[in-house]
C-alpha positions as a printed Julia matrix, in Angstrom:
450×3 Matrix{Float64}:
 140.63   95.63   52.53
 139.32   92.93   54.78
 137.37   90.23   52.96
 136.96   87.49   55.53
 133.45   88.47   56.65
 130.24   86.62   55.77
 126.78   87.9    56.57
 123.36   86.21   56.48
 121.54   89.52   56.05
 119.7    89.15   52.73
 116.88   91.54   51.74
 116.81   89.83   48.36
 115.77   86.47   49.85
 113.05   88.23   51.82
 111.59   89.93   48.73
 111.69   86.7    46.73
 109.85   84.85   49.5
 107.14   87.53   49.72
 106.65   87.52   45.96
 106.36   83.73   45.83
 103.93   83.64   48.74
 101.5    85.99   46.9
 100.08   87.65   49.96
  96.49   88.9    49.8
  95.25   92.35   50.72
  94.02   91.24   54.13
  97.48   89.86   54.91
  99.18   93.09   53.82
  96.77   95.2    55.9
  97.47   93.06   58.97
 101.26   93.32   58.47
 101.14   97.1    57.97
  99.53   97.49   61.41
 102.78   96.2    62.98
 106.07   98.17   63.22
 107.5    96.02   60.38
 104.99   96.71   57.6
 107.29   99.05   55.65
 109.79   96.23   55.09
 107.44   94.88   52.42
 108.66   97.84   50.29
 112.38   97.39   50.99
 114.68   97.37   47.95
 116.68   94.25   47.26
 120.35   94.21   46.55
 123.65   92.73   47.47
 125.08   93.58   50.88
 128.66   94.81   50.53
 130.35   92.46   52.97
 133.73   94.11   52.37
 132.37   97.51   53.4
 130.8    96.03   56.55
 134.05   94.23   57.39
 136.07   97.44   56.98
 133.65   99.39   59.17
 133.73   96.63   61.81
 137.5    96.95   62.04
 137.14  100.72   62.47
 134.49  100.48   65.19
 135.28  101.91   68.64
 133.15  100.35   71.36
 133.99  103.0    73.97
 132.94  105.9    71.75
 130.26  103.93   69.91
 131.68  105.37   66.69
 133.43  104.45   63.42
 136.83  105.89   62.66
 136.55  107.21   59.09
 139.74  108.86   58.0
 140.84  110.76   61.1
 137.38  111.5    62.4
 135.05  109.49   64.62
 131.48  109.28   63.28
 128.93  108.36   65.93
 126.76  105.28   65.37
 123.82  105.99   67.7
 120.64  104.1    68.5
 118.6   107.06   67.23
 120.36  106.79   63.85
 119.53  103.09   63.61
 115.89  103.74   64.56
 115.5   106.49   61.95
 117.25  104.49   59.24
 115.24  101.31   59.79
 111.96  103.04   60.74
 111.63  101.25   64.08
 110.4   102.6    67.47
 113.21  104.1    69.53
 111.34  104.29   72.86
 109.38  101.6    74.65
 109.82   98.49   76.74
 113.16   96.73   76.9
 113.8    93.78   74.57
 115.99   90.76   75.26
 117.78   89.35   72.23
 119.55   86.05   72.84
 119.08   82.43   73.8
 116.49   80.89   76.1
 116.27   77.56   77.87
 112.68   76.69   76.99
 111.46   76.11   73.46
 108.88   78.78   72.49
 105.26   77.71   72.05
 105.16   79.0    68.46
 108.05   76.7    67.52
 106.34   73.74   69.23
 102.97   74.36   67.54
 104.16   75.09   64.0
 107.61   73.51   63.64
 107.34   70.4    65.88
 109.66   71.83   68.55
 112.65   72.35   66.25
 114.01   75.87   65.72
 113.37   76.73   62.03
 115.72   78.38   59.58
 114.66   80.88   56.91
 113.79   78.17   54.36
 111.49   76.41   56.86
 109.73   79.69   57.61
 109.35   80.54   53.93
 107.94   77.09   53.16
 105.43   77.33   56.04
 104.39   80.83   54.9
 103.69   79.75   51.29
 101.71   76.73   52.45
  99.46   78.72   54.79
  98.79   81.45   52.21
  97.9    78.84   49.62
  95.47   77.17   52.04
  94.06   80.56   53.15
  95.19   79.95   56.73
  94.89   82.11   59.8
  95.75   85.77   59.14
  97.51   86.24   62.49
  99.71   83.19   61.92
 100.67   84.42   58.45
 101.48   87.86   59.9
 103.74   86.27   62.51
 105.56   84.25   59.83
 106.19   87.39   57.76
 107.62   89.13   60.84
 109.88   86.11   61.42
 111.08   86.48   57.81
 111.95   90.13   58.54
 113.93   88.97   61.58
 115.77   86.12   59.88
 116.57   87.94   56.61
 117.15   91.56   57.68
 117.2    92.5    61.36
 118.52   89.59   63.47
 120.05   86.96   61.15
 122.32   84.25   62.57
 125.0    82.06   61.08
 122.64   79.04   60.98
 120.0    81.09   59.08
 117.86   81.25   62.22
 117.01   83.92   64.79
 117.49   84.22   68.57
 114.84   82.18   70.37
 113.89   85.01   72.73
 112.28   86.9    69.81
 109.51   84.3    69.47
 107.88   85.37   72.74
 107.28   88.92   71.44
 105.31   87.93   68.34
 102.63   86.12   70.35
 100.87   89.45   70.96
 100.7    91.33   67.65
  98.95   94.32   69.22
 101.75   94.74   71.75
 104.63   94.87   69.25
 104.53   98.68   69.11
 105.19   98.93   72.85
 108.81   97.7    72.5
 111.95   99.69   71.61
 112.92   97.7    68.52
 115.34  100.36   67.27
 117.29  100.41   70.53
 117.39   96.59   70.65
 118.64   96.42   67.05
 121.39   98.97   67.75
 122.46   97.07   70.88
 122.61   93.81   68.9
 124.61   95.38   66.04
 127.11   97.0    68.44
 127.66   93.64   70.13
 128.29   91.89   66.82
 130.65   94.65   65.64
 132.72   94.22   68.81
 132.89   90.45   68.33
 133.79   90.8    64.66
 136.64   93.16   65.49
 137.98   90.68   68.07
 137.77   87.67   65.74
 138.59   89.57   62.54
 136.9    86.85   60.5
 133.83   84.59   60.38
 130.14   85.59   60.33
 128.63   88.95   61.08
 125.36   87.97   62.78
 123.85   91.42   62.78
 121.9    93.73   60.52
 124.5    94.52   57.85
 121.83   96.46   55.93
 121.54   99.01   58.77
 125.34   99.5    58.88
 125.52   99.92   55.1
 122.65  102.42   54.9
 124.11  104.35   57.84
 127.38  104.68   55.9
 125.57  105.81   52.76
 123.55  108.4    54.65
 126.58  109.72   56.52
 128.71  110.05   53.41
 125.92  111.62   51.37
 125.49  114.33   54.03
 129.21  115.11   53.94
 129.54  115.3    50.17
 128.66  113.79   46.78
 130.08  110.31   46.25
 129.66  108.27   43.11
 129.52  104.95   44.93
 126.69  106.25   47.12
 124.75  107.95   44.33
 124.64  104.74   42.31
 122.95  103.02   45.26
 120.26  105.69   45.67
 116.91  104.43   44.39
 114.2   106.68   45.87
 115.52  109.92   47.46
 112.12  110.83   48.96
 111.39  107.47   50.56
 110.85  107.27   54.31
 112.42  105.62   56.25
 115.97  105.8    54.92
 116.28  102.06   54.37
 113.81  102.38   51.48
 116.0   104.95   49.69
 118.89  102.6    48.96
 118.9    99.26   47.26
 119.0    97.26   44.13
 121.22   99.25   41.72
 124.5    97.37   41.32
 127.86   99.0    40.7
 131.19   97.49   39.81
 132.94   96.6    43.01
 136.54   97.19   41.91
 137.87  100.56   42.99
 134.77  101.92   44.76
 136.23  101.55   48.24
 139.55  103.11   47.2
 137.54  106.0    45.77
 135.4   106.25   48.92
 138.36  106.27   51.28
 140.31  108.69   49.12
 137.37  111.11   49.07
 136.96  110.62   52.82
 140.65  111.44   53.44
 140.46  114.52   51.22
 137.29  115.63   53.0
 138.94  115.1    56.39
 141.91  117.26   55.38
 139.57  120.02   54.22
 137.65  119.78   57.49
 140.88  120.14   59.42
 141.8   123.22   57.38
 138.36  124.74   58.05
 137.24  124.59   54.41
 135.1   121.49   54.59
 131.73  123.23   54.66
 132.7   125.64   51.92
 134.1   122.97   49.63
 131.45  120.33   50.27
 128.28  121.93   51.61
 125.62  119.45   52.76
 123.24  118.65   49.96
 119.71  118.12   51.18
 116.7   117.43   49.06
 114.06  120.17   49.54
 111.28  117.62   49.93
 113.24  115.77   52.6
 114.05  119.02   54.36
 110.39  119.97   54.34
 109.42  116.58   55.72
 112.06  116.87   58.41
 110.76  120.31   59.39
 107.22  118.94   59.62
 108.43  116.06   61.74
 110.21  118.47   64.08
 107.07  120.61   64.37
 104.99  117.55   65.13
 107.49  116.5    67.78
 107.34  119.95   69.36
 103.54  119.87   69.35
 103.62  116.39   70.84
 105.99  117.54   73.58
 103.74  120.54   74.31
 100.66  118.35   74.48
 102.45  115.89   76.74
 103.49  118.68   79.1
  99.93  120.04   79.11
  98.63  116.56   79.79
 101.05  116.19   82.7
  99.84  119.53   84.1
  96.23  118.45   83.81
  97.03  115.17   85.53
  98.71  117.06   88.36
  95.71  119.38   88.74
  93.38  116.4    88.69
  95.39  114.7    91.42
  95.33  117.91   93.5
  91.56  118.27   93.08
  91.03  114.63   94.0
  93.09  115.05   97.17
  91.14  118.21   98.07
  87.87  116.43   97.41
  88.94  113.59   99.67
  89.69  116.09  102.44
  86.29  117.77  102.02
  84.53  114.41  102.07
  86.36  113.5   105.27
  85.33  116.77  106.96
  81.72  116.36  105.8
  81.61  112.81  107.12
  83.01  113.9   110.46
  80.43  116.69  110.73
  77.62  114.28  109.86
  78.76  111.89  112.58
  78.86  114.78  115.1
  75.33  115.86  114.12
  74.06  112.29  114.55
  75.6   112.13  118.03
  73.98  115.43  119.01
  70.59  114.27  117.73
  70.92  111.05  119.72
  71.75  112.97  122.91
  68.79  115.32  122.34
  66.46  112.35  121.89
  67.68  110.8   125.14
  67.17  114.06  127.0
  63.64  114.44  125.56
  62.73  110.92  126.69
  63.96  111.69  130.18
  62.0   114.92  130.28
  58.78  113.24  129.11
  58.97  110.39  131.69
  60.09  112.37  134.79
  57.28  112.91  137.51
  56.37  116.38  138.63
  58.16  117.51  141.76
  55.82  117.98  144.84
  55.29  121.44  146.21
  57.73  122.36  148.9
  56.23  122.36  152.42
  57.08  124.89  155.0
  59.75  123.65  157.32
  58.62  123.44  160.96
  60.18  125.75  163.45
  62.38  124.61  166.37
  59.67  125.38  168.99
  57.13  123.23  167.2
  59.65  120.38  166.98
  60.33  120.55  170.72
  56.61  120.5   171.6
  56.0   117.54  169.32
  58.84  115.63  170.97
  57.48  116.34  174.48
  53.98  115.16  173.47
  55.42  111.96  172.04
  57.33  111.22  175.27
  54.23  111.84  177.4
  52.12  109.59  175.24
  54.7   106.82  175.49
  54.84  107.11  179.29
  51.03  106.95  179.59
  50.89  103.95  177.32
  53.56  102.15  179.34
  51.63  102.79  182.57
  48.41  101.47  181.08
  50.22   98.37  179.9
  51.59   97.74  183.38
  48.1    98.06  184.96
  46.59   95.78  182.39
  49.27   93.2   183.03
  48.56   93.21  186.75
  44.78   92.84  186.13
  45.43   89.98  183.82
  47.54   88.1   186.32
  44.88   88.59  188.99
  42.18   87.33  186.67
  44.2    84.29  185.75
  44.64   83.4   189.36
  40.85   83.54  189.89
  40.04   81.57  186.71
  38.93   77.96  187.0
  41.36   75.42  185.7
  39.26   74.01  182.79
  37.9    77.24  181.34
  39.75   78.76  178.33
  39.99   82.46  177.84
  37.63   84.08  175.36
  38.93   85.74  172.17
  38.22   89.27  171.3
  37.73   90.29  167.74
  39.82   93.17  166.51
  38.0    96.17  165.12
  37.7    96.62  161.37
  40.21   98.76  159.53
  39.46  102.44  159.92
  37.18  102.03  162.97
  38.02  103.2   166.46
  38.42  100.48  169.08
  35.54   99.95  171.55
  36.5   100.16  175.16
  35.43   97.11  177.17
  35.79   96.08  180.74
  38.45   93.42  181.11
  36.94   90.1   181.98
  38.32   88.12  184.84
  39.67   85.56  182.33
  41.32   87.8   179.7
  42.21   91.35  178.94
  42.34   93.4   175.82
  45.33   95.52  175.09
  44.7    99.03  173.98
  45.29   99.54  170.23
  47.32  102.5   169.18
  45.92  104.74  166.43
  48.76  103.69  164.16
  48.02  100.0   164.77
  44.31  100.49  164.16
  45.0   101.08  160.43
  46.4    97.58  160.0
  44.49   94.35  159.36
  42.19   93.02  162.18
  43.78   90.75  164.67
  42.92   88.77  167.85
  45.04   89.33  170.91
  45.08   86.54  173.42
  47.21   86.09  176.47
  47.53   82.92  178.45
  49.78   82.65  181.39
  52.13   79.77  182.13
  50.0    78.73  185.07
  46.94   78.14  182.93
  48.99   76.07  180.51
  50.17   73.88  183.39
  46.6    73.44  184.71
  45.33   72.53  181.28
  47.99   69.92  180.9
């Protein structure tokens, strides 16, 4: 048997610290709201380092299993989650070192990473002074980490875990069971490579897993002596403080394991050692399975409802788009109708159509117009000659008299041209314009006047 392994996993130190701190009911209620509240009921006891060392040497990293006898027994993350009562699904956790010192360490431990004694001392002091409930809850969770789940060789914990306890309400959102299994598997691989030194993992989880596995395969004295509460849930609360003599128990365990393996190979294992299950545990397991099935059904129904809701929302968006487009079209039509109505209201009435003149009437009118123009031109020529004759007979110092034009709308009065001036005949179209005075002075008169 290998005996060179040392582990810092100590449920006994955790229970002693909790008992000395004398937590109040409000502290216990706050701790039970986190995923680690059931560890307040964990049973103390000595961790069998020799058993953990033997299992570490039989661990196969590729198969994620322990070689017990001639058979590989799987060590899965689901087993660790069920044994320790931690969430298996959730956000990913990082367990390891970090460059920056966490704020919780700076505020409560002066920037120095504490060990389990420092945390226990701080916890007792705050409870005695009736300190902040959230701070006390965080210190108890740190005690669970440093004494049970993630112990290290220096009695501390990985610094990355401090960031997760800042938000107590968000602790349930992380996959603690998967992170614990990943951490244990890493430490088992390192222990097998070194074959000595410290096992900085949860040795309690490995031990309880072995007890549970062996008890399902058959009845073993060394396992039965460790059983404290067969009906406790989770499994870590079933095993604990009863001590047995260490000499010979591993030889007995391995001998029974070899015998069981031979019977399994011969096909008589189930008949010779049928699995012994407590009826209460079996009933609880059945209820858990039924609840899981109901939960899966409800989740599928919820997904269907979400899909229908998304479909209805998309359809509603399409209808709203069509309605908006129709409303815009109606507004445009109303605007065009209003413009047309305004045009109709302001347009003048069209005059009645007159009868178009015939071609004969047009020809007669044109002939009359030409005759009138010829007569007018002849009259103008005669008047011009009379005017020149009158100017020649006019004395040099006498100016021609002006003739007033007739008023608008009145017919012109015919007068005899005077020897000094003449009056030009006014056309009917010119008679409608404003009154005017027509004078005519020849160039000769202008020269005489000068």
